[in-house]
mmCIF file of C-alpha atoms in Angstrom:
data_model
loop_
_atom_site.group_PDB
_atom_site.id
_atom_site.type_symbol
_atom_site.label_atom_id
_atom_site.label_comp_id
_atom_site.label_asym_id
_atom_site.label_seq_id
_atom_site.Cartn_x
_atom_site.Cartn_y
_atom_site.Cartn_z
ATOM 1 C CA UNK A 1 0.000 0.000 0.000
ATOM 2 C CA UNK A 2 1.285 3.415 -0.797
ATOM 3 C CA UNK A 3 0.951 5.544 1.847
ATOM 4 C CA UNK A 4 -0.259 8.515 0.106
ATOM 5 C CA UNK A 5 -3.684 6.412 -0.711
ATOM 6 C CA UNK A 6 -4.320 7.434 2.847
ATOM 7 C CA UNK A 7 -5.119 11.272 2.260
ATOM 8 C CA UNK A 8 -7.428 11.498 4.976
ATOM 9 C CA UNK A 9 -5.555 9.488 7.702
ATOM 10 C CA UNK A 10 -4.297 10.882 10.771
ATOM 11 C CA UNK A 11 -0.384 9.625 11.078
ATOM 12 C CA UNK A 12 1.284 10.287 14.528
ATOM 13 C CA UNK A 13 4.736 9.740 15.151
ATOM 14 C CA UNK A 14 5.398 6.178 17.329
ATOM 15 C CA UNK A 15 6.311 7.099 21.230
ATOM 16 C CA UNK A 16 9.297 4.832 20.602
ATOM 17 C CA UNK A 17 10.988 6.795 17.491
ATOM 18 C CA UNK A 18 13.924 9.152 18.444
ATOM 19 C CA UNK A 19 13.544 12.466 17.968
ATOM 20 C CA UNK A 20 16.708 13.160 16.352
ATOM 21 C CA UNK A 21 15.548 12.778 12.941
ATOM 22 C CA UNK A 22 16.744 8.971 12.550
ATOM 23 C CA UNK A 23 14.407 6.238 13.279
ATOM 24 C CA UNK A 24 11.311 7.280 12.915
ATOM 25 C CA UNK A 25 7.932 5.563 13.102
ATOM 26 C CA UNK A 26 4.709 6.878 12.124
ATOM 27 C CA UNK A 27 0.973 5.093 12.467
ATOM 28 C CA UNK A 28 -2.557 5.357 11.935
ATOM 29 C CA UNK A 29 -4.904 4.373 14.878
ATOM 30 C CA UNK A 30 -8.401 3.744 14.897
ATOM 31 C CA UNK A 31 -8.528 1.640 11.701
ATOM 32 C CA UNK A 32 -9.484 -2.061 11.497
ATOM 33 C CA UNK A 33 -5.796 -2.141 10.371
ATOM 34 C CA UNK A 34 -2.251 -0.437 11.155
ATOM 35 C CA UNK A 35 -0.766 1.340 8.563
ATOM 36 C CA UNK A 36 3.073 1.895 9.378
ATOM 37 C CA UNK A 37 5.458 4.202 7.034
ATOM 38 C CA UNK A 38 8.939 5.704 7.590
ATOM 39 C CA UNK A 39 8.396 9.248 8.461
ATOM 40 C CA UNK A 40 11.083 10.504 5.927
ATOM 41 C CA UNK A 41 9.385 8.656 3.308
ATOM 42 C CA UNK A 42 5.939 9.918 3.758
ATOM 43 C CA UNK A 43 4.759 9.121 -0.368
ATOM 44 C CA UNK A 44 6.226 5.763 0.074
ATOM 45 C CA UNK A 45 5.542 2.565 1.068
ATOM 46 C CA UNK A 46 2.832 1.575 4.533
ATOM 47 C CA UNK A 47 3.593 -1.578 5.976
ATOM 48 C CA UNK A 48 -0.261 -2.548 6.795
ATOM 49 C CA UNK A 49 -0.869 -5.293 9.718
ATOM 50 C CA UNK A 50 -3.301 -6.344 12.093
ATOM 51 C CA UNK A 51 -3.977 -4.595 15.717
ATOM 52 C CA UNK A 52 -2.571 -7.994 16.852
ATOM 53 C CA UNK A 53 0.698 -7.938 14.842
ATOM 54 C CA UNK A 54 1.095 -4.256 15.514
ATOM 55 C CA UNK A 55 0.613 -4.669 19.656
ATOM 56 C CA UNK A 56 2.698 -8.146 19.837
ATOM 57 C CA UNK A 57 5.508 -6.550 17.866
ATOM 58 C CA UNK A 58 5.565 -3.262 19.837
ATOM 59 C CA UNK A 59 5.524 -5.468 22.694
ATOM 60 C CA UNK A 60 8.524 -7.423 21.953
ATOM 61 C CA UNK A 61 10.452 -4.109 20.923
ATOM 62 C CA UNK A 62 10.120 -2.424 24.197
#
């Protein structure tokens, strides 16, 4: 999925990317799925996965 095909959506920045302009995260919530993109590469690719596969791999990060 490209992520611009998500006009509307409301990306936020992940609590756990850096704010030093490396790794960083950005999500949609509130959809039946999570779209996930690279926030320096906002017209590229969204990694789309369950609310399950989202939570267990944020889980496993921390």
């Amino acid at each position: 999925m490209r992520a611009n095909s998500l006009p509307e959506a409301a990306w936020r920045k992940s609590t756990y990317s850096s704010d030093n302009g490396g790794a960083c995260v950005e999500v949609v919530d509130g959809l039946s799925a999570v779209p996930v993109r690279d926030s320096k590469n906002k017209e590229g690719a969204a990694l789309v996965v369950s609310p399950s596969a989202w939570a267990s791999f944020v889980n496993s990060v921390k």
